[in-house]
Tab-separated table of N, CA and C in Angstrom:
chain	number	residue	atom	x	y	z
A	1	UNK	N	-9.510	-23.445	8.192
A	1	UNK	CA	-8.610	-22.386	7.784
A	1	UNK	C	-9.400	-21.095	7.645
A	2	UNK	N	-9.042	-19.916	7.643
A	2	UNK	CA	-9.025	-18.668	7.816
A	2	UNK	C	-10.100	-18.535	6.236
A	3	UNK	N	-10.844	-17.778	6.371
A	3	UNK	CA	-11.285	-17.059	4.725
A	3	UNK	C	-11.768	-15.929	5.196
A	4	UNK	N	-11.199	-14.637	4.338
A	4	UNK	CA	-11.393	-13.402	4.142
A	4	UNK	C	-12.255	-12.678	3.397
A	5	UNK	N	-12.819	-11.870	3.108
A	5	UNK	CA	-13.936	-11.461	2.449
A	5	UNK	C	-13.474	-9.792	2.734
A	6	UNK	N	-13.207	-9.120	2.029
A	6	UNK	CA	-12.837	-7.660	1.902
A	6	UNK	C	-13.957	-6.932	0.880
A	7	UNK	N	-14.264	-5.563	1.478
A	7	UNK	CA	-15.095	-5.065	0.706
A	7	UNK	C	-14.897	-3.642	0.831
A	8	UNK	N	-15.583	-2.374	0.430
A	8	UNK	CA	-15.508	-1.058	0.392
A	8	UNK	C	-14.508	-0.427	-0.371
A	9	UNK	N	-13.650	-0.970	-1.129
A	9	UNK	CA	-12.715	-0.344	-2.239
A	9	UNK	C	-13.745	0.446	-2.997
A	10	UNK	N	-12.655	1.729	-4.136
A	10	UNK	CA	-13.545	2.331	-4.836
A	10	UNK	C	-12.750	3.638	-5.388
A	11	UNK	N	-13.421	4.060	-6.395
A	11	UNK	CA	-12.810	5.263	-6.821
A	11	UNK	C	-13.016	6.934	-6.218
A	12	UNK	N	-11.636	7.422	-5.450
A	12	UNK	CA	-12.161	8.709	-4.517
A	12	UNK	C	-10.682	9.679	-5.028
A	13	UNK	N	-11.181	10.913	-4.988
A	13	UNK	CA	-10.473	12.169	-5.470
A	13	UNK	C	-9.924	11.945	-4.187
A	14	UNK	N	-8.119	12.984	-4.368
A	14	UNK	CA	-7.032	12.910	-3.492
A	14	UNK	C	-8.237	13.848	-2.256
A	15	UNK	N	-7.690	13.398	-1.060
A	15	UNK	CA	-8.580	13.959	0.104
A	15	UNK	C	-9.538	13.655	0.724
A	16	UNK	N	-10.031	12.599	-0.291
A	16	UNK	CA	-11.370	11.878	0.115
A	16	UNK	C	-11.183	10.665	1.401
A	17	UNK	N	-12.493	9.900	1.204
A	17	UNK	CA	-12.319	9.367	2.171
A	17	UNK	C	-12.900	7.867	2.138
A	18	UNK	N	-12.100	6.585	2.811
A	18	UNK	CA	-13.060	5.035	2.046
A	18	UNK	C	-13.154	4.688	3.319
A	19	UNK	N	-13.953	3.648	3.500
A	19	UNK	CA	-14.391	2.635	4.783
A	19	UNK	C	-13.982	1.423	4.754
A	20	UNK	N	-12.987	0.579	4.295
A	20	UNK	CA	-12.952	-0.733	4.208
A	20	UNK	C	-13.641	-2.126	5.031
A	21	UNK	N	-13.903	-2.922	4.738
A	21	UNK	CA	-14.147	-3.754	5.829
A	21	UNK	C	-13.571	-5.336	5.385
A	22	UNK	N	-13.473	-5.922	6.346
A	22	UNK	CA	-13.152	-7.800	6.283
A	22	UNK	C	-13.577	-8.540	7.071
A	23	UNK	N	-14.135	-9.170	6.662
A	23	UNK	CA	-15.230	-10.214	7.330
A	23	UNK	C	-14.286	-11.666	7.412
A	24	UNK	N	-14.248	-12.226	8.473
A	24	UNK	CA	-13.218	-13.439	8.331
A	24	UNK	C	-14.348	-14.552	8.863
A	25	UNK	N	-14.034	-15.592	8.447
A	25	UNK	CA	-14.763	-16.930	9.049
A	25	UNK	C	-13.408	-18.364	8.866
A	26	UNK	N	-14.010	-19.134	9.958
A	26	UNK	CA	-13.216	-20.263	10.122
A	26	UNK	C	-12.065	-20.067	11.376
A	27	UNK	N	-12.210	-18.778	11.716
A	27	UNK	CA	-11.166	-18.975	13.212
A	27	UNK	C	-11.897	-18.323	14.050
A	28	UNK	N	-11.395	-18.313	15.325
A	28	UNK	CA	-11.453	-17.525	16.954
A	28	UNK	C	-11.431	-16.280	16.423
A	29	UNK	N	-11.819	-15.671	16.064
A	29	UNK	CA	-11.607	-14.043	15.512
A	29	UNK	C	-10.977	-13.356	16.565
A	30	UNK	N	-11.976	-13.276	17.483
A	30	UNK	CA	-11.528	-12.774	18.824
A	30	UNK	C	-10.110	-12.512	19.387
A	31	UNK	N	-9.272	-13.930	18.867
A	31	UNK	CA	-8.491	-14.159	19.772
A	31	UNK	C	-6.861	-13.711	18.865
A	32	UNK	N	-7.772	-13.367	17.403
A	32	UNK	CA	-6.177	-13.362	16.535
A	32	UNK	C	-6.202	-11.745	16.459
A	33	UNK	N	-4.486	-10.962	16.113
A	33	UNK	CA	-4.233	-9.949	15.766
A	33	UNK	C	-4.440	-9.895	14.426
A	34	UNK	N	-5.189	-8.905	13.569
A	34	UNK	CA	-5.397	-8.640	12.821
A	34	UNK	C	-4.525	-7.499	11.548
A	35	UNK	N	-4.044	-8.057	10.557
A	35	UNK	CA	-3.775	-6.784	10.241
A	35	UNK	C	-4.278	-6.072	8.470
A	36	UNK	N	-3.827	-5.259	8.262
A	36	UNK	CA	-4.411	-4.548	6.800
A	36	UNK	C	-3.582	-4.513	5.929
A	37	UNK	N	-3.457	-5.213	4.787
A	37	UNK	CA	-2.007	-4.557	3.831
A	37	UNK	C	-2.556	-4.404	2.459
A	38	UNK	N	-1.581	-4.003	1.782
A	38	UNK	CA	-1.696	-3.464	0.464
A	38	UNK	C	-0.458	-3.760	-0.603
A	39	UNK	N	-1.119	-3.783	-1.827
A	39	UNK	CA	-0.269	-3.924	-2.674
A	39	UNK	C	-0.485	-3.130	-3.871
A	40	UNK	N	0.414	-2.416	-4.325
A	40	UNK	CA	0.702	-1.187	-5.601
A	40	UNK	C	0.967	-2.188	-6.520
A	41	UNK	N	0.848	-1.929	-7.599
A	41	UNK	CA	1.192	-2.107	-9.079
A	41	UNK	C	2.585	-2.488	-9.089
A	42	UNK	N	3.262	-3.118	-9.314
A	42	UNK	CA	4.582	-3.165	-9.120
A	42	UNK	C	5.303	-3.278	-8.068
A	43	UNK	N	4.369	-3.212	-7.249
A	43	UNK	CA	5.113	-3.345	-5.783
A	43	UNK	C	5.138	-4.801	-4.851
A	44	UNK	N	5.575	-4.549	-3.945
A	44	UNK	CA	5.292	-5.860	-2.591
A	44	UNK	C	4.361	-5.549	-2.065
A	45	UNK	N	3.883	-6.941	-1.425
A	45	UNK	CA	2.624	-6.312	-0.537
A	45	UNK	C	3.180	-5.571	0.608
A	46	UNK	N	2.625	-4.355	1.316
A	46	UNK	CA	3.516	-4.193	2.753
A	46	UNK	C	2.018	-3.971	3.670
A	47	UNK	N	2.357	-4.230	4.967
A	47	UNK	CA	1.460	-4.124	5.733
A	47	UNK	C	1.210	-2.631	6.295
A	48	UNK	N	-0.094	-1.875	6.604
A	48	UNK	CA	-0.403	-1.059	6.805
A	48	UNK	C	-0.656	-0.419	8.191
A	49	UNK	N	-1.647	-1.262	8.660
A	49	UNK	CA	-1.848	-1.306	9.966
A	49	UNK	C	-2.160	-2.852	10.759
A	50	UNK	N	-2.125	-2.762	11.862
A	50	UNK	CA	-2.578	-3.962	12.819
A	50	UNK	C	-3.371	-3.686	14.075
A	51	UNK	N	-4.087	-4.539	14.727
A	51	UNK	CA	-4.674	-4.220	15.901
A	51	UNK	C	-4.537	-5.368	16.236
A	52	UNK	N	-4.481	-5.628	17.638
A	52	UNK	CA	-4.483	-6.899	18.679
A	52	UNK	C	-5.809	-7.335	18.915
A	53	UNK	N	-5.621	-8.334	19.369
A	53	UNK	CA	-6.844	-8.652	20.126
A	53	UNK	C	-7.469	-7.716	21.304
A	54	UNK	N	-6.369	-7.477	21.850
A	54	UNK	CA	-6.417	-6.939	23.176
A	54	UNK	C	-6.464	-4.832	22.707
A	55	UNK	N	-6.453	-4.654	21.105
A	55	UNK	CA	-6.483	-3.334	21.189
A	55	UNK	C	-5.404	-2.746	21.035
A	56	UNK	N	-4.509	-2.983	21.052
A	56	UNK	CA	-2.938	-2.346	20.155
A	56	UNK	C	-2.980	-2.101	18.864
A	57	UNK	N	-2.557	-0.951	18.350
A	57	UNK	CA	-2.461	-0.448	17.325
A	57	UNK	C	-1.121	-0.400	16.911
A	58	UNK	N	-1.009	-0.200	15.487
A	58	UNK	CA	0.479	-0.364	14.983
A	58	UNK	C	0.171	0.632	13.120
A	59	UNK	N	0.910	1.400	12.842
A	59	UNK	CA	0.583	1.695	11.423
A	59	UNK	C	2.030	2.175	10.785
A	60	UNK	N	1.980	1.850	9.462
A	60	UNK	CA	3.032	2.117	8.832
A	60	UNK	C	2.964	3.709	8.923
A	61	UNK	N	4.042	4.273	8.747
A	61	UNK	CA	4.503	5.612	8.753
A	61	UNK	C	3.740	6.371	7.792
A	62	UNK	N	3.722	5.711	6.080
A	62	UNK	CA	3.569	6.350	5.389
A	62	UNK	C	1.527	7.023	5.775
A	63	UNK	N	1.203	6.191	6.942
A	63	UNK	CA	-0.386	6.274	6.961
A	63	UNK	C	-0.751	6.884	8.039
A	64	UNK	N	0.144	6.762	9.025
A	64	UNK	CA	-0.430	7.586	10.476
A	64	UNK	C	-0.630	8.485	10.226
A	65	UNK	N	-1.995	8.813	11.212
A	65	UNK	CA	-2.368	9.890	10.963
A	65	UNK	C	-3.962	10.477	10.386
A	66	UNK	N	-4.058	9.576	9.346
A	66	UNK	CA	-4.771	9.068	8.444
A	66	UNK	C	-5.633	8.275	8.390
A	67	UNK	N	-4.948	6.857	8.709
A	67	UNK	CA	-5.603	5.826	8.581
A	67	UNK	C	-6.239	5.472	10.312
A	68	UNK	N	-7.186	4.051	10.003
A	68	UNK	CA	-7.575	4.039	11.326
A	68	UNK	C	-7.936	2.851	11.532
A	69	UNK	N	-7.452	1.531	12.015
A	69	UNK	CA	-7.952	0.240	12.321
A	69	UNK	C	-8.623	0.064	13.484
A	70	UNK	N	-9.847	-0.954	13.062
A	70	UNK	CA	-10.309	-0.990	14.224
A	70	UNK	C	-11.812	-2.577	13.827
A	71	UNK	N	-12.363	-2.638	15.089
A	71	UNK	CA	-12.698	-3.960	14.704
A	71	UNK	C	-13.710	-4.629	15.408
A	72	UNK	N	-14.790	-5.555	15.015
A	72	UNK	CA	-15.851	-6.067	16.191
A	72	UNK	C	-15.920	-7.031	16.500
A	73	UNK	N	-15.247	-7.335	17.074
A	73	UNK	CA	-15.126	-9.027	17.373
A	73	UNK	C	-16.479	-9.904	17.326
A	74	UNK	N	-18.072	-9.317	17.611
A	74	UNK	CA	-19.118	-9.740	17.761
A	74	UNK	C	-19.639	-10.221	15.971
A	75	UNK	N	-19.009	-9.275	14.798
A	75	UNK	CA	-19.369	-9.384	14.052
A	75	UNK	C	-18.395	-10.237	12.990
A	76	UNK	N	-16.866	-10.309	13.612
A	76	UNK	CA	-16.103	-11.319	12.864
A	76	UNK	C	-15.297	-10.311	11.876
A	77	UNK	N	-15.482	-8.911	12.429
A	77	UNK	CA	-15.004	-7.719	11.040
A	77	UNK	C	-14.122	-6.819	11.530
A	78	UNK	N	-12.929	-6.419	10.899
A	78	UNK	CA	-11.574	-5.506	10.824
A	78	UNK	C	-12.276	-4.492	9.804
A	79	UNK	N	-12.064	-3.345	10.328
A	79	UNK	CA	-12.260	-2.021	9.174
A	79	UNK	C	-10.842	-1.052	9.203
A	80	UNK	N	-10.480	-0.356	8.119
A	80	UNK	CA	-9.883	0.387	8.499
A	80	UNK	C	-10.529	1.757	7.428
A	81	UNK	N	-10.655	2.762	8.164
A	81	UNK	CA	-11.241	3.842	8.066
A	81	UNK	C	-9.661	4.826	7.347
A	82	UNK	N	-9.881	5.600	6.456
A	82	UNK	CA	-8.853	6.133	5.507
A	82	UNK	C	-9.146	7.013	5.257
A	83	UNK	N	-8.542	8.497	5.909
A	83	UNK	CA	-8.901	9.721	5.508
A	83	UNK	C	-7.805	10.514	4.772
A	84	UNK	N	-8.423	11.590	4.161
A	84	UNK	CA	-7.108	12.019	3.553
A	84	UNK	C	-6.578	11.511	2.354
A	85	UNK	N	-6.737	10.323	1.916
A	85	UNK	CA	-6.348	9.723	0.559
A	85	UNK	C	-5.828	10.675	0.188
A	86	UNK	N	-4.181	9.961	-0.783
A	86	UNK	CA	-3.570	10.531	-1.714
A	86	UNK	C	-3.051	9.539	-2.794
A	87	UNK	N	-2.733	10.284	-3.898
A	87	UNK	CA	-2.458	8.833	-5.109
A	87	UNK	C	-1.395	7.943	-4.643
A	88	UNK	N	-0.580	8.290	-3.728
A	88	UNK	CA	0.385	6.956	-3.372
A	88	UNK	C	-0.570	5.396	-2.608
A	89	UNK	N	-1.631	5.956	-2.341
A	89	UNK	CA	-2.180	5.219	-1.422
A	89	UNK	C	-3.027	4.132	-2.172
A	90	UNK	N	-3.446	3.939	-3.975
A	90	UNK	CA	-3.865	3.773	-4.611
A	90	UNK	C	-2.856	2.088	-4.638
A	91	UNK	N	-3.647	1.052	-4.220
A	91	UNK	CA	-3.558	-0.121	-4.195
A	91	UNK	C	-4.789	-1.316	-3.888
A	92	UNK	N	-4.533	-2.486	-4.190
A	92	UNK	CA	-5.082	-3.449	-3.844
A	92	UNK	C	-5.090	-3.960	-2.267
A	93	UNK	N	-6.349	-3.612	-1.533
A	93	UNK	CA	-5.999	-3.679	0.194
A	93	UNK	C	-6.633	-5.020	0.242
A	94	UNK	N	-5.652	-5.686	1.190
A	94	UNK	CA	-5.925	-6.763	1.783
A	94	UNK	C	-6.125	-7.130	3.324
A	95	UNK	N	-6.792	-8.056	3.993
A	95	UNK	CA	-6.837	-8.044	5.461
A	95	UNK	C	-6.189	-9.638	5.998
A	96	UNK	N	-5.624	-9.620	6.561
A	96	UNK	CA	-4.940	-10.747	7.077
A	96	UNK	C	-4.664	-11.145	8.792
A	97	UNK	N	-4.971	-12.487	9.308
A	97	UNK	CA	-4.246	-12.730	10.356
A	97	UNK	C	-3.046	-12.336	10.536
A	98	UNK	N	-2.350	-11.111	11.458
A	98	UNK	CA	-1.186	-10.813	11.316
A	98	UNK	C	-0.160	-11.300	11.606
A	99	UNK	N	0.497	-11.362	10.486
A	99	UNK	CA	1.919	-12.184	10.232
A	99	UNK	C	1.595	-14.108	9.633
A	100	UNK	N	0.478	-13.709	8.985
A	100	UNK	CA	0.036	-15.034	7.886
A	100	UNK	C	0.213	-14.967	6.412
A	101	UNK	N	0.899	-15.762	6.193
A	101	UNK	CA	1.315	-15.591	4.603
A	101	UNK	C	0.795	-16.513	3.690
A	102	UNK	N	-0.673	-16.561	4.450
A	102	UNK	CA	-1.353	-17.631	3.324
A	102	UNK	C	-3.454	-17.373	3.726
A	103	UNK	N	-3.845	-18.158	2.738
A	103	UNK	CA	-5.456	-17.589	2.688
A	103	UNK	C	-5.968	-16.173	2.615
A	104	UNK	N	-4.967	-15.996	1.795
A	104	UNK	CA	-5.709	-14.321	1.064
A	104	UNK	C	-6.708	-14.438	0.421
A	105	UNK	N	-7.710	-13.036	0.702
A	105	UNK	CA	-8.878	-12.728	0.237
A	105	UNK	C	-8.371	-12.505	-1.115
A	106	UNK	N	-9.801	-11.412	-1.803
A	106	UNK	CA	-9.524	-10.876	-3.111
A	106	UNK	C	-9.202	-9.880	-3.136
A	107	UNK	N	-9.088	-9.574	-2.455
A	107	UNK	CA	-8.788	-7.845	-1.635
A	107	UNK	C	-9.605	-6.684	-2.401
A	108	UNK	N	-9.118	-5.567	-1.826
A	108	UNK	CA	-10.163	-4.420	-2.211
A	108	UNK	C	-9.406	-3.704	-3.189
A	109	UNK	N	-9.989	-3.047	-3.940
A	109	UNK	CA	-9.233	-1.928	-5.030
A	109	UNK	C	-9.428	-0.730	-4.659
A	110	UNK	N	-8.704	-0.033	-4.250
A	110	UNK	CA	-8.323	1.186	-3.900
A	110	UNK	C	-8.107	2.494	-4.976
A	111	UNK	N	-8.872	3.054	-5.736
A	111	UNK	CA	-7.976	4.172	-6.515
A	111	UNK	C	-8.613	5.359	-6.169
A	112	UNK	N	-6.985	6.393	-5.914
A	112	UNK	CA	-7.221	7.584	-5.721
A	112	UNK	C	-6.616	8.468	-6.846
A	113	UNK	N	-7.842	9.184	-7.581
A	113	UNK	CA	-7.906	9.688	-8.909
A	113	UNK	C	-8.229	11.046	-8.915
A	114	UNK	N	-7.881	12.265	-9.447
A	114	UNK	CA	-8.843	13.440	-9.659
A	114	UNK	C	-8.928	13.358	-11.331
């Protein structure tokens, strides 16, 4: 089964900027679509962005623009690069086989503070 390992959360003033990363072990990395989600305080988790295997991109509305997935198959790692931060964006990020609703990491903590 799948295990996730998320890292680069952290505390950044509105505008700033984080690096996330997820390290997966136990599958074909290569071969699965990947995606990024998050969860607010009170909220659902919703998904953020995705990338294919093959390099397709996909991002929620509230992030285009902004955000940036992307990934090394050599190293087993999904990043998504986040510019611009604003306090809505202030959640717990998670990385997932996309469209898997099970073997979640610990995900990353996200806060955007001035």
């Amino acid at each position: 089964q799948v295990q996730l390992v998320e890292s680069g959360g952290g505390l950044v003033q509105p505008g700033g900027s984080l690096r996330l990363s997820c390290t997966a072990s136990g599958i074909m990395f290569r071969f699965y679509a990947m995606g990024w989600y998050r969860q607010a305080p009170g909220k659902q988790r919703e998904l953020v962005a995705s990338r294919t295997s093959s390099g397709s991109t996909n991002y929620a509305d509230s992030v285009k623009g902004r955000f940036t997935i992307s990934r090394d198959n050599a190293k087993n790692t999904v990043y998504l690069q986040m510019n611009n931060l604003k306090p809505e964006d202030t959640a717990v990020y998670y990385c997932n086989v996309l469209d898997n609703d099970a073997n979640w990491g610990q995900g990353t903590q996200v806060t955007v503070s001035s």
